[in-house]
């Protein structure tokens, strides 16, 4: 080999040696890094768990035990401090406040027993201390037996109390259907609060009653009650079938989606409707449907 070749060979060997040295020391760091990271993570996790455990122990032991006291209280007026002193839990106190905020009243001692989470043992311990003010008793308790007797004369056979139950109509008495409210309707034999509300609701949905037989559209309506109800000067709310949209038409209980669509399609193809008889060729409007809807439409 000449001199130049030897120089080149020596230089190459030196570079290879430097590369091997650099790879060796750099590679060792790379291999050691995951192990170090894993050890560090384990140490941090252990320290964090120990710190949380210390915090929990400190909070647990630092909590003061509440001393239960017994003293007279009115559940309608007692504040949260008093209720907590009696040994009730904070969430029970919140339930009492919610009950009172909604208009709930404890009229008797046993009403307090319905408090969620209250045990038999707790209630028996609290019962002697419950003192409900007379201000929270029913107003009817202000009057003597004469007034109460007068209110129950017409219900002697059934034994009901007219201060709690409405006096029912006689056989020759009637209620006007479109003007009666729920109180008047509850005087009809066979009608309680449920059907009274349903009668009013269905009448509003219809736009007014035009026949007593429309009450049969209410599920399970008692037939014996119909003889006490009358319709006078019926003036139902009218629907303009030439102006209302499909969605507006179908809101009426006597018009379903397909009937509303038939009305809209007729207006689009033939112009304004002059009479519901214009729809008699539509299979969605049989004669009984037209007759039932006629009092509620205008053109």
CSV table of C-alpha atoms in Angstrom, one decimal:
chain,number,residue,atom,x,y,z
A,1,UNK,CA,0.0,0.0,0.0
A,2,UNK,CA,1.3,3.5,-0.8
A,3,UNK,CA,1.4,6.2,1.8
A,4,UNK,CA,-1.9,7.8,0.8
A,5,UNK,CA,-3.8,4.5,1.1
A,6,UNK,CA,-2.4,3.9,4.5
A,7,UNK,CA,-3.5,7.4,5.7
A,8,UNK,CA,-7.0,6.8,4.4
A,9,UNK,CA,-7.2,3.4,6.2
A,10,UNK,CA,-6.0,4.8,9.5
A,11,UNK,CA,-8.5,7.6,9.3
A,12,UNK,CA,-11.3,5.2,8.6
A,13,UNK,CA,-10.3,3.0,11.6
A,14,UNK,CA,-10.2,6.1,13.9
A,15,UNK,CA,-13.7,7.1,12.8
A,16,UNK,CA,-15.1,3.6,13.4
A,17,UNK,CA,-13.6,3.5,16.9
A,18,UNK,CA,-15.2,6.9,17.8
A,19,UNK,CA,-18.5,5.7,16.4
A,20,UNK,CA,-18.4,2.5,18.5
A,21,UNK,CA,-17.5,4.5,21.7
A,22,UNK,CA,-20.4,7.0,21.1
A,23,UNK,CA,-22.9,4.2,20.4
A,24,UNK,CA,-21.8,2.3,23.6
A,25,UNK,CA,-22.2,5.2,26.0
A,26,UNK,CA,-25.4,6.6,24.3
A,27,UNK,CA,-27.0,3.2,24.1
A,28,UNK,CA,-26.5,2.5,27.7
A,29,UNK,CA,-28.4,5.7,28.6
A,30,UNK,CA,-31.2,4.6,26.3
A,31,UNK,CA,-31.5,1.2,27.9
A,32,UNK,CA,-31.4,2.5,31.4
A,33,UNK,CA,-34.0,5.3,30.9
A,34,UNK,CA,-37.2,3.1,30.9
A,35,UNK,CA,-36.1,1.4,34.0
A,36,UNK,CA,-35.4,4.7,35.7
A,37,UNK,CA,-38.7,6.1,34.6
A,38,UNK,CA,-40.5,3.0,35.9
A,39,UNK,CA,-38.8,3.3,39.3
A,40,UNK,CA,-39.6,7.1,39.4
A,41,UNK,CA,-43.3,6.5,38.5
A,42,UNK,CA,-43.6,3.8,41.2
A,43,UNK,CA,-42.0,6.1,43.8
A,44,UNK,CA,-44.3,9.0,42.8
A,45,UNK,CA,-47.4,6.7,43.0
A,46,UNK,CA,-46.4,5.4,46.4
A,47,UNK,CA,-45.8,8.9,47.7
A,48,UNK,CA,-49.2,10.1,46.3
A,49,UNK,CA,-51.0,7.2,47.9
A,50,UNK,CA,-49.4,7.8,51.2
A,51,UNK,CA,-50.2,11.5,51.0
A,52,UNK,CA,-53.9,10.7,50.2
A,53,UNK,CA,-54.1,8.3,53.1
A,54,UNK,CA,-52.6,10.8,55.5
A,55,UNK,CA,-55.2,13.4,54.3
A,56,UNK,CA,-58.0,11.0,54.7
A,57,UNK,CA,-56.9,10.0,58.2
A,58,UNK,CA,-56.5,13.6,59.2
A,59,UNK,CA,-60.0,14.5,57.9
A,60,UNK,CA,-61.6,11.5,59.5
A,61,UNK,CA,-60.1,12.1,62.9
A,62,UNK,CA,-60.5,15.9,62.7
A,63,UNK,CA,-64.3,15.6,62.3
A,64,UNK,CA,-66.2,16.4,65.4
A,65,UNK,CA,-68.9,14.1,66.6
A,66,UNK,CA,-72.3,15.9,66.7
A,67,UNK,CA,-74.0,15.9,70.1
A,68,UNK,CA,-77.6,14.9,69.9
A,69,UNK,CA,-80.0,16.9,71.9
A,70,UNK,CA,-83.7,16.6,72.8
A,71,UNK,CA,-86.0,19.6,73.0
A,72,UNK,CA,-89.5,20.5,71.9
A,73,UNK,CA,-89.8,21.5,68.2
A,74,UNK,CA,-92.4,22.1,65.5
A,75,UNK,CA,-91.4,20.5,62.2
A,76,UNK,CA,-93.2,23.2,60.4
A,77,UNK,CA,-91.1,26.0,61.7
A,78,UNK,CA,-87.8,24.5,63.1
A,79,UNK,CA,-84.7,25.8,61.3
A,80,UNK,CA,-81.8,23.7,60.1
A,81,UNK,CA,-79.7,24.3,63.2
A,82,UNK,CA,-82.4,22.9,65.5
A,83,UNK,CA,-83.0,19.9,63.2
A,84,UNK,CA,-79.4,19.1,63.1
A,85,UNK,CA,-79.1,19.3,66.9
A,86,UNK,CA,-81.9,16.8,67.1
A,87,UNK,CA,-79.7,14.3,65.3
A,88,UNK,CA,-81.1,14.5,61.8
A,89,UNK,CA,-78.7,14.2,58.8
A,90,UNK,CA,-78.1,17.2,56.6
A,91,UNK,CA,-79.9,15.5,53.6
A,92,UNK,CA,-82.9,14.8,55.8
A,93,UNK,CA,-83.0,18.5,56.8
A,94,UNK,CA,-82.9,19.4,53.1
A,95,UNK,CA,-85.8,17.1,52.4
A,96,UNK,CA,-87.8,18.8,55.2
A,97,UNK,CA,-87.1,22.2,53.7
A,98,UNK,CA,-88.1,21.0,50.2
A,99,UNK,CA,-91.3,19.5,51.6
A,100,UNK,CA,-92.2,22.8,53.3
A,101,UNK,CA,-91.3,24.9,50.2
A,102,UNK,CA,-93.8,22.9,48.2
A,103,UNK,CA,-96.6,23.7,50.6
A,104,UNK,CA,-96.3,20.6,52.7
A,105,UNK,CA,-97.6,20.8,56.3
A,106,UNK,CA,-97.1,18.5,59.2
A,107,UNK,CA,-100.5,18.4,60.8
A,108,UNK,CA,-100.0,15.5,63.1
A,109,UNK,CA,-97.0,13.9,64.8
A,110,UNK,CA,-97.3,10.8,62.6
A,111,UNK,CA,-96.8,12.9,59.5
A,112,UNK,CA,-93.2,13.5,60.6
A,113,UNK,CA,-92.7,9.7,60.5
A,114,UNK,CA,-92.8,9.8,56.7
A,115,UNK,CA,-89.5,11.6,56.6
A,116,UNK,CA,-87.2,9.5,54.3
A,117,UNK,CA,-84.5,7.7,56.2
A,118,UNK,CA,-86.1,8.2,59.6
A,119,UNK,CA,-85.9,4.9,61.6
A,120,UNK,CA,-88.5,3.7,64.1
A,121,UNK,CA,-86.1,4.2,66.9
A,122,UNK,CA,-85.4,7.8,66.0
A,123,UNK,CA,-89.1,8.6,65.6
A,124,UNK,CA,-90.0,7.1,69.0
A,125,UNK,CA,-87.3,9.2,70.6
A,126,UNK,CA,-88.4,12.4,68.8
A,127,UNK,CA,-92.2,11.8,69.1
A,128,UNK,CA,-92.6,13.2,72.7
A,129,UNK,CA,-90.9,16.4,71.6
A,130,UNK,CA,-92.9,17.1,68.5
A,131,UNK,CA,-95.3,20.0,69.2
A,132,UNK,CA,-97.3,21.1,66.1
A,133,UNK,CA,-98.8,24.6,66.4
A,134,UNK,CA,-102.6,25.0,66.1
A,135,UNK,CA,-102.0,27.5,63.3
A,136,UNK,CA,-101.2,24.5,61.0
A,137,UNK,CA,-104.5,22.7,61.7
A,138,UNK,CA,-107.3,22.8,59.1
A,139,UNK,CA,-109.4,26.0,59.3
A,140,UNK,CA,-112.6,23.9,59.7
A,141,UNK,CA,-111.4,23.0,63.2
A,142,UNK,CA,-112.2,26.6,64.3
A,143,UNK,CA,-115.9,25.9,64.1
A,144,UNK,CA,-118.1,23.8,66.3
A,145,UNK,CA,-120.3,20.8,65.5
A,146,UNK,CA,-123.3,22.9,64.4
A,147,UNK,CA,-121.7,24.3,61.3
A,148,UNK,CA,-120.2,20.9,60.4
A,149,UNK,CA,-123.6,19.3,60.8
A,150,UNK,CA,-125.3,21.8,58.5
A,151,UNK,CA,-122.7,20.9,55.8
A,152,UNK,CA,-123.4,17.2,56.1
A,153,UNK,CA,-127.2,17.1,56.2
A,154,UNK,CA,-127.6,16.1,52.6
A,155,UNK,CA,-125.0,13.3,52.9
A,156,UNK,CA,-126.3,11.6,56.1
A,157,UNK,CA,-127.0,8.3,54.4
A,158,UNK,CA,-123.5,8.0,52.9
A,159,UNK,CA,-121.9,9.4,56.0
A,160,UNK,CA,-119.6,11.8,54.1
A,161,UNK,CA,-118.5,15.2,55.3
A,162,UNK,CA,-119.4,18.1,53.0
A,163,UNK,CA,-116.4,20.0,54.2
A,164,UNK,CA,-114.2,17.4,52.6
A,165,UNK,CA,-116.6,16.1,49.9
A,166,UNK,CA,-118.9,18.3,47.7
A,167,UNK,CA,-122.6,18.0,48.2
A,168,UNK,CA,-124.0,16.0,45.3
A,169,UNK,CA,-126.8,17.2,43.0
A,170,UNK,CA,-130.4,16.1,43.4
A,171,UNK,CA,-132.1,14.2,40.5
A,172,UNK,CA,-133.8,17.4,39.2
A,173,UNK,CA,-130.6,19.5,39.3
A,174,UNK,CA,-128.2,20.0,36.4
A,175,UNK,CA,-124.8,21.5,35.5
A,176,UNK,CA,-124.2,23.4,32.3
A,177,UNK,CA,-121.3,21.6,30.7
A,178,UNK,CA,-119.5,24.4,28.9
A,179,UNK,CA,-119.5,26.9,31.8
A,180,UNK,CA,-118.9,24.5,34.7
A,181,UNK,CA,-115.6,24.4,36.5
A,182,UNK,CA,-114.1,21.3,38.2
A,183,UNK,CA,-115.8,22.2,41.6
A,184,UNK,CA,-119.2,22.3,40.0
A,185,UNK,CA,-118.6,19.1,38.1
A,186,UNK,CA,-117.5,17.3,41.2
A,187,UNK,CA,-121.1,17.8,42.6
A,188,UNK,CA,-122.4,15.5,39.8
A,189,UNK,CA,-123.0,11.9,41.2
A,190,UNK,CA,-120.4,9.6,39.8
A,191,UNK,CA,-117.8,12.3,39.0
A,192,UNK,CA,-114.7,12.9,41.1
A,193,UNK,CA,-111.7,15.1,40.7
A,194,UNK,CA,-110.3,12.9,37.8
A,195,UNK,CA,-113.3,13.0,35.6
A,196,UNK,CA,-114.0,16.7,36.4
A,197,UNK,CA,-110.5,17.5,35.1
A,198,UNK,CA,-111.0,15.3,32.1
A,199,UNK,CA,-114.3,17.0,31.2
A,200,UNK,CA,-112.7,20.4,31.3
A,201,UNK,CA,-109.6,19.3,29.4
A,202,UNK,CA,-111.6,17.6,26.7
A,203,UNK,CA,-113.9,20.5,26.3
A,204,UNK,CA,-110.9,22.9,25.8
A,205,UNK,CA,-109.4,20.5,23.3
A,206,UNK,CA,-112.7,20.4,21.3
A,207,UNK,CA,-113.3,24.1,21.5
A,208,UNK,CA,-116.5,23.6,23.4
A,209,UNK,CA,-119.1,20.9,23.7
A,210,UNK,CA,-122.1,20.7,21.3
A,211,UNK,CA,-123.6,17.4,22.7
A,212,UNK,CA,-123.6,15.5,25.9
A,213,UNK,CA,-122.7,12.4,23.9
A,214,UNK,CA,-119.3,13.8,23.4
A,215,UNK,CA,-118.5,12.8,26.9
A,216,UNK,CA,-118.4,9.2,25.7
A,217,UNK,CA,-115.1,10.1,24.1
A,218,UNK,CA,-113.5,10.2,27.6
A,219,UNK,CA,-112.3,6.7,28.5
A,220,UNK,CA,-114.5,5.0,31.1
A,221,UNK,CA,-116.8,8.0,31.6
A,222,UNK,CA,-119.7,7.0,33.9
A,223,UNK,CA,-123.0,6.9,31.9
A,224,UNK,CA,-125.1,7.6,34.9
A,225,UNK,CA,-123.6,11.1,35.3
A,226,UNK,CA,-124.8,12.3,31.8
A,227,UNK,CA,-128.3,12.9,33.0
A,228,UNK,CA,-127.1,15.7,35.3
A,229,UNK,CA,-125.3,17.6,32.5
A,230,UNK,CA,-126.8,19.8,29.9
A,231,UNK,CA,-125.5,21.9,26.9
A,232,UNK,CA,-126.9,25.4,26.6
A,233,UNK,CA,-126.2,28.0,23.9
A,234,UNK,CA,-123.3,26.0,22.4
A,235,UNK,CA,-120.8,28.3,20.7
A,236,UNK,CA,-117.8,26.1,19.8
A,237,UNK,CA,-114.5,27.6,18.6
A,238,UNK,CA,-114.4,27.5,14.8
A,239,UNK,CA,-111.6,26.3,12.6
A,240,UNK,CA,-111.1,28.1,9.2
A,241,UNK,CA,-110.4,25.1,7.0
A,242,UNK,CA,-109.3,27.5,4.1
A,243,UNK,CA,-106.6,29.3,6.1
A,244,UNK,CA,-105.1,26.9,8.6
A,245,UNK,CA,-102.0,24.8,7.9
A,246,UNK,CA,-101.8,21.1,8.0
A,247,UNK,CA,-100.3,21.1,11.5
A,248,UNK,CA,-102.8,23.6,12.8
A,249,UNK,CA,-105.7,21.5,11.4
A,250,UNK,CA,-104.5,18.2,12.9
A,251,UNK,CA,-104.5,19.7,16.5
A,252,UNK,CA,-108.2,19.3,16.6
A,253,UNK,CA,-109.3,15.9,18.0
A,254,UNK,CA,-111.7,15.4,15.1
A,255,UNK,CA,-109.0,15.9,12.4
A,256,UNK,CA,-106.2,13.3,12.0
A,257,UNK,CA,-103.1,13.7,9.9
A,258,UNK,CA,-104.7,12.1,6.8
A,259,UNK,CA,-107.8,14.3,7.0
A,260,UNK,CA,-105.7,17.4,7.4
A,261,UNK,CA,-103.7,16.4,4.4
A,262,UNK,CA,-106.9,15.8,2.4
A,263,UNK,CA,-108.1,19.3,3.2
A,264,UNK,CA,-104.8,20.9,2.2
A,265,UNK,CA,-104.6,18.9,-1.0
A,266,UNK,CA,-108.2,19.9,-2.0
A,267,UNK,CA,-107.3,23.5,-1.5
A,268,UNK,CA,-104.2,23.2,-3.6
A,269,UNK,CA,-106.0,21.4,-6.4
A,270,UNK,CA,-109.5,23.0,-6.4
A,271,UNK,CA,-109.3,26.2,-4.3
A,272,UNK,CA,-111.3,27.1,-1.2
A,273,UNK,CA,-113.6,24.7,0.4
A,274,UNK,CA,-117.2,25.9,0.4
A,275,UNK,CA,-118.6,23.0,2.5
A,276,UNK,CA,-117.4,19.8,4.1
A,277,UNK,CA,-119.5,18.0,1.5
A,278,UNK,CA,-116.7,19.0,-0.9
A,279,UNK,CA,-114.6,16.3,0.8
A,280,UNK,CA,-117.2,13.6,0.7
A,281,UNK,CA,-115.4,11.8,-2.2
A,282,UNK,CA,-112.3,11.5,0.0
A,283,UNK,CA,-112.1,8.1,1.8
A,284,UNK,CA,-110.7,9.9,4.8
A,285,UNK,CA,-114.1,11.8,5.3
A,286,UNK,CA,-116.9,9.3,5.7
A,287,UNK,CA,-120.4,10.8,6.4
A,288,UNK,CA,-120.0,10.3,10.2
A,289,UNK,CA,-116.7,12.2,10.3
A,290,UNK,CA,-118.2,15.1,8.3
A,291,UNK,CA,-121.2,15.3,10.6
A,292,UNK,CA,-119.1,15.3,13.7
A,293,UNK,CA,-116.7,18.0,12.5
A,294,UNK,CA,-119.3,20.3,10.9
A,295,UNK,CA,-120.1,22.4,14.1
A,296,UNK,CA,-116.4,23.2,14.5
A,297,UNK,CA,-115.5,24.6,11.0
A,298,UNK,CA,-116.0,27.8,9.1
A,299,UNK,CA,-115.1,28.8,5.6
